[in-house]
Short mmCIF file of C-alpha atoms and ligand atoms in Angstrom, two decimals:
data_model
loop_
_atom_site.label_atom_id
_atom_site.label_comp_id
_atom_site.label_asym_id
_atom_site.label_seq_id
_atom_site.Cartn_x
_atom_site.Cartn_y
_atom_site.Cartn_z
CA MET A 1 0.00 0.00 0.00
CA ALA A 2 0.99 3.66 0.03
CA GLN A 3 0.44 6.25 2.75
CA TYR A 4 -0.48 9.86 2.01
CA THR A 5 0.40 12.78 4.26
CA ARG A 6 0.74 16.52 3.72
CA VAL A 7 4.01 18.03 4.94
CA ALA A 8 5.54 21.52 5.02
CA GLY A 9 2.13 23.01 4.21
CA SER A 10 1.98 22.27 0.50
CA VAL A 11 3.86 19.04 -0.24
CA GLY A 12 1.98 15.76 -0.69
CA LEU A 13 4.17 12.94 0.64
CA ILE A 14 3.49 9.45 -0.74
CA THR A 15 5.22 6.66 1.20
CA LEU A 16 5.43 3.18 -0.35
CA GLN A 17 4.76 0.51 2.26
CA ASN A 18 5.56 -3.11 1.46
CA PRO A 19 8.31 -4.65 3.61
CA PRO A 20 11.08 -5.58 3.20
CA VAL A 21 11.91 -3.55 0.05
CA ASN A 22 8.63 -1.75 -0.84
CA ALA A 23 8.31 -3.83 -4.00
CA LEU A 24 5.60 -2.90 -6.51
CA SER A 25 2.89 -5.36 -5.48
CA ALA A 26 -0.69 -4.89 -6.72
CA MET A 27 -1.54 -3.14 -3.44
CA VAL A 28 1.40 -0.76 -3.72
CA ARG A 29 0.49 0.12 -7.32
CA GLN A 30 -3.13 0.71 -6.28
CA GLY A 31 -1.87 2.81 -3.37
CA ILE A 32 0.19 4.99 -5.70
CA VAL A 33 -2.82 5.52 -8.02
CA ASP A 34 -5.08 6.45 -5.08
CA THR A 35 -2.61 8.77 -3.33
CA MET A 36 -1.63 10.50 -6.59
CA GLU A 37 -5.32 11.22 -7.27
CA ARG A 38 -5.73 12.57 -3.76
CA ALA A 39 -2.67 14.84 -4.02
CA LEU A 40 -3.55 16.09 -7.49
CA SER A 41 -7.10 16.99 -6.48
CA ALA A 42 -6.02 18.87 -3.33
CA PRO A 43 -5.66 22.58 -4.16
CA GLU A 44 -3.37 23.18 -1.17
CA VAL A 45 -0.85 20.64 -2.50
CA LYS A 46 1.60 22.27 -4.91
CA SER A 47 4.20 19.51 -5.31
CA LEU A 48 4.73 15.87 -4.37
CA VAL A 49 7.43 13.62 -2.97
CA ILE A 50 7.44 9.83 -3.37
CA CYS A 51 9.54 7.84 -0.90
CA GLY A 52 9.65 4.37 0.62
CA GLN A 53 9.22 3.44 4.26
CA LYS A 54 12.16 2.31 6.40
CA GLU A 55 14.83 4.00 4.29
CA THR A 56 14.25 1.89 1.17
CA PHE A 57 12.76 3.42 -1.96
CA CYS A 58 11.72 0.37 -4.02
CA GLY A 59 13.20 -2.99 -5.02
CA GLY A 60 11.11 -3.26 -8.21
CA ALA A 61 8.63 -6.00 -9.08
CA ASP A 62 7.42 -8.01 -6.09
CA ILE A 63 9.06 -11.40 -6.56
CA ARG A 64 6.38 -12.92 -4.29
CA GLU A 65 3.81 -12.21 -7.04
CA PHE A 66 5.83 -13.91 -9.79
CA GLY A 67 3.79 -16.82 -11.19
CA THR A 68 0.51 -15.50 -9.76
CA LYS A 69 -2.43 -14.04 -11.69
CA MET A 70 -1.84 -10.39 -12.64
CA SER A 71 -4.04 -8.04 -10.59
CA GLY A 72 -4.08 -4.37 -9.71
CA PRO A 73 -3.25 -1.38 -11.89
CA PRO A 74 -0.53 -1.84 -14.52
CA LEU A 75 2.73 0.00 -13.96
CA ILE A 76 3.18 1.73 -17.33
CA PRO A 77 0.10 4.04 -17.20
CA LEU A 78 0.75 4.66 -13.52
CA ILE A 79 4.25 6.00 -14.28
CA HIS A 80 2.96 7.96 -17.30
CA ALA A 81 0.39 9.62 -14.99
CA ILE A 82 3.17 10.67 -12.61
CA GLU A 83 5.20 12.09 -15.49
CA ALA A 84 2.12 13.93 -16.81
CA SER A 85 1.36 15.44 -13.39
CA THR A 86 0.86 19.20 -13.50
CA LYS A 87 2.40 19.34 -10.00
CA PRO A 88 6.15 18.54 -9.80
CA VAL A 89 6.94 15.10 -8.39
CA VAL A 90 10.26 14.39 -6.62
CA ALA A 91 11.53 10.86 -5.86
CA ALA A 92 13.37 10.53 -2.52
CA ILE A 93 15.67 7.54 -3.07
CA GLU A 94 17.10 5.71 -0.08
CA GLY A 95 18.39 2.14 0.06
CA VAL A 96 17.62 0.85 -3.42
CA ALA A 97 15.82 1.94 -6.57
CA LEU A 98 15.96 -1.20 -8.72
CA GLY A 99 14.08 -2.39 -11.79
CA GLY A 100 10.51 -1.09 -11.71
CA GLY A 101 11.56 0.99 -8.68
CA LEU A 102 14.05 2.96 -10.76
CA GLU A 103 11.50 3.15 -13.59
CA LEU A 104 9.07 4.71 -11.11
CA ALA A 105 11.73 7.24 -10.07
CA LEU A 106 12.50 7.99 -13.73
CA GLY A 107 8.84 8.94 -14.24
CA CYS A 108 9.20 11.56 -11.48
CA HIS A 109 10.36 15.02 -12.54
CA TYR A 110 13.31 15.11 -10.09
CA ARG A 111 15.30 12.55 -8.09
CA ILE A 112 17.10 13.16 -4.80
CA SER A 113 19.27 10.30 -3.55
CA HIS A 114 20.89 9.37 -0.29
CA SER A 115 24.66 8.95 -0.68
CA LYS A 116 24.46 5.27 0.27
CA ALA A 117 21.65 4.37 -2.17
CA LYS A 118 22.09 1.95 -5.08
CA LEU A 119 20.25 2.33 -8.38
CA GLY A 120 19.96 -0.03 -11.34
CA LEU A 121 17.93 -1.88 -13.92
CA PRO A 122 18.71 -5.57 -13.11
CA GLU A 123 15.97 -6.93 -15.40
CA VAL A 124 18.53 -8.44 -17.79
CA THR A 125 19.78 -10.70 -14.99
CA LEU A 126 16.25 -12.14 -14.84
CA GLY A 127 15.96 -12.51 -18.64
CA LEU A 128 13.73 -9.41 -18.87
CA LEU A 129 13.93 -5.90 -20.30
CA PRO A 130 12.97 -2.73 -18.38
CA ALA A 131 9.47 -2.76 -19.83
CA ALA A 132 7.89 0.13 -17.93
CA ALA A 133 9.56 2.66 -20.25
CA GLY A 134 12.87 2.64 -18.37
CA SER A 135 14.53 1.73 -21.65
CA GLN A 136 13.20 4.99 -23.11
CA ARG A 137 13.40 7.36 -20.13
CA LEU A 138 16.95 6.42 -19.09
CA PRO A 139 18.58 7.11 -22.51
CA ARG A 140 16.65 10.39 -22.78
CA LEU A 141 18.06 11.38 -19.41
CA ILE A 142 21.69 10.23 -19.65
CA GLY A 143 22.27 9.42 -23.34
CA VAL A 144 22.22 6.13 -25.22
CA PRO A 145 25.75 4.78 -24.46
CA ALA A 146 25.50 5.18 -20.67
CA ALA A 147 21.93 3.87 -20.61
CA LEU A 148 22.81 0.85 -22.74
CA ASP A 149 25.65 0.02 -20.34
CA LEU A 150 23.26 -0.02 -17.37
CA ILE A 151 20.45 -1.85 -19.21
CA THR A 152 22.63 -4.56 -20.76
CA THR A 153 24.77 -5.27 -17.68
CA GLY A 154 22.10 -4.80 -15.01
CA ARG A 155 24.81 -3.38 -12.76
CA HIS A 156 23.92 -1.23 -9.76
CA VAL A 157 25.38 2.28 -9.57
CA THR A 158 26.21 4.26 -6.47
CA ALA A 159 24.52 7.59 -5.77
CA ALA A 160 27.79 9.35 -6.67
CA GLU A 161 27.88 7.69 -10.11
CA ALA A 162 24.14 8.32 -10.56
CA LEU A 163 24.77 12.03 -9.93
CA GLN A 164 27.71 12.11 -12.32
CA LEU A 165 25.66 10.33 -15.02
CA GLY A 166 22.69 12.68 -14.49
CA ILE A 167 20.25 10.05 -13.18
CA VAL A 168 19.74 11.99 -9.95
CA ASP A 169 19.64 15.73 -9.37
CA GLN A 170 21.06 15.88 -5.86
CA VAL A 171 22.77 13.58 -3.34
CA THR A 172 22.53 14.04 0.40
CA ASP A 173 24.22 12.48 3.44
CA HIS A 174 21.30 13.57 5.62
CA SER A 175 17.53 12.95 5.53
CA THR A 176 16.60 12.27 1.90
CA VAL A 177 12.93 12.94 2.52
CA ASP A 178 13.74 16.31 4.13
CA ALA A 179 15.98 17.21 1.16
CA ALA A 180 13.30 16.09 -1.30
CA VAL A 181 10.60 18.11 0.49
CA LYS A 182 12.85 21.19 0.44
CA PHE A 183 13.49 20.59 -3.28
CA ALA A 184 9.76 20.08 -3.93
CA LEU A 185 8.98 23.41 -2.22
CA SER A 186 11.59 25.14 -4.39
CA VAL A 187 10.13 23.87 -7.70
CA ALA A 188 6.41 24.24 -6.87
C1 LIG B 1 3.24 -6.89 -13.44
C2 LIG B 1 3.27 -6.18 -12.22
C3 LIG B 1 4.29 -5.14 -11.93
C4 LIG B 1 5.53 -5.29 -12.63
C5 LIG B 1 6.49 -4.27 -12.19
C6 LIG B 1 7.44 -3.96 -13.30
C7 LIG B 1 8.48 -4.97 -13.45
C8 LIG B 1 9.70 -4.67 -13.29
C9 LIG B 1 10.74 -5.70 -13.36
C10 LIG B 1 11.63 -5.59 -12.18
O1 LIG B 1 11.47 -4.77 -11.32
S1 LIG B 1 12.88 -6.70 -12.22
C11 LIG B 1 13.76 -6.26 -10.77
C12 LIG B 1 13.17 -6.93 -9.60
N1 LIG B 1 14.01 -6.64 -8.43
C13 LIG B 1 15.15 -7.26 -8.22
O2 LIG B 1 15.64 -8.06 -9.00
C14 LIG B 1 15.83 -6.95 -6.92
C15 LIG B 1 16.16 -8.24 -6.27
N2 LIG B 1 16.68 -8.02 -4.92
C16 LIG B 1 17.96 -7.66 -4.69
O3 LIG B 1 18.77 -7.41 -5.54
C17 LIG B 1 18.33 -7.61 -3.24
O4 LIG B 1 17.44 -8.42 -2.51
C18 LIG B 1 18.33 -6.17 -2.65
C19 LIG B 1 17.01 -5.45 -2.88
C20 LIG B 1 19.50 -5.38 -3.28
C21 LIG B 1 18.58 -6.27 -1.12
O5 LIG B 1 19.73 -7.03 -0.92
P1 LIG B 1 20.18 -7.43 0.57
O6 LIG B 1 21.42 -8.25 0.42
O7 LIG B 1 20.24 -6.22 1.42
O8 LIG B 1 18.99 -8.31 1.15
P2 LIG B 1 18.37 -9.69 0.65
O9 LIG B 1 18.65 -10.71 1.68
O10 LIG B 1 18.76 -10.00 -0.76
O11 LIG B 1 16.80 -9.34 0.63
C22 LIG B 1 16.16 -8.96 1.84
C23 LIG B 1 14.73 -9.40 1.79
O12 LIG B 1 14.09 -8.67 0.75
C24 LIG B 1 13.40 -9.58 -0.10
N3 LIG B 1 13.34 -9.00 -1.45
C25 LIG B 1 14.35 -8.52 -2.18
N4 LIG B 1 13.93 -8.07 -3.35
C26 LIG B 1 12.59 -8.28 -3.37
C27 LIG B 1 11.57 -8.02 -4.34
N5 LIG B 1 11.84 -7.45 -5.52
N6 LIG B 1 10.32 -8.36 -4.03
C28 LIG B 1 10.01 -8.91 -2.84
N7 LIG B 1 10.93 -9.18 -1.87
C29 LIG B 1 12.20 -8.87 -2.15
C30 LIG B 1 14.25 -10.84 -0.04
O13 LIG B 1 13.51 -11.94 -0.49
C31 LIG B 1 14.59 -10.87 1.43
O14 LIG B 1 13.45 -11.35 2.11
P3 LIG B 1 13.63 -12.32 3.37
O15 LIG B 1 12.22 -12.63 3.77
O16 LIG B 1 14.39 -11.51 4.38
O17 LIG B 1 14.39 -13.52 2.88
#
C-alpha cells in the first residue's frame, strides 16, 4: 500500500509501504494511483514527494507475485500519470531503486538520492527488459551509451555515479525525505 500525508504546508508525501523492500505489489500500485489522485485533487498541494518506508525506496517488481495471476493497476500508465502530473513530483531515493523501482523514479520530474543508495535496472539478470519505459526514459536522461551500459549489464550504480551520469539531481548524506521536500517546495 501507500500512505499519504501533507508536509511543510503544501507538499503531498506518498510513502510506499511493502516490507522488506517496498516492491511494486498490486496493493502498492493501487496505493500509488489512489494517493496521486488525492494529491492532485487537493488545491493546497503544490508539489509531491514519493519515498519508501524504512529508508528503502523500491526494489522493483514483487518477486512474491511472480507466477501468480496479474491483478491491480498496470505499472506503465501509472508512471505515465506521474510524469504527466501538473504538480512537480520528486523521488526521494534511499536504500535501493531497482528495476521497476528505478522506472518509477525515472517517471518523477526530479530525483534526490541518499549517498548510500544503489540504483539499477537488473531486469537483464532475470531474462527481462525494463518494460515500464525505463529503456526509453533512461537514454533520454543520460544518453544512449550510458543507458545501454546499465540496461545490458544490469549493474547497480552508487549515488555518486548516478549524480555524475545525471540520473539523480542531488545527493545528500542527511535525511533524503527532508531534502526532497525542500526541493519540492523550491520547484512548486
Ligand atoms: C506486473 C506487475 C508489476 C511489474 C512491475 C514492473 C516490473 C519490473 C521488473 C523488475 O522490477 S525486475 C527487478 C526486480 N528486483 C530485483 O531483481 C531486486 C532483487 N533483490 C535484490 O537485488 C536484493 O534483494 C536487494 C534489494 C538489493 C537487497 O539485498 P540485501 O542483500 O540487502 O537483502 P536480501 O537478503 O537480498 O533481501 C532482503 C529481503 O528482501 C526480499 N526482497 C528482495 N527483493 C525483493 C523483491 N523485488 N520483491 C520482494 N521481496 C524482495 C528478499 O527476499 C529478502 O526477504 P527475506 O524474507 O528476508 O528472505
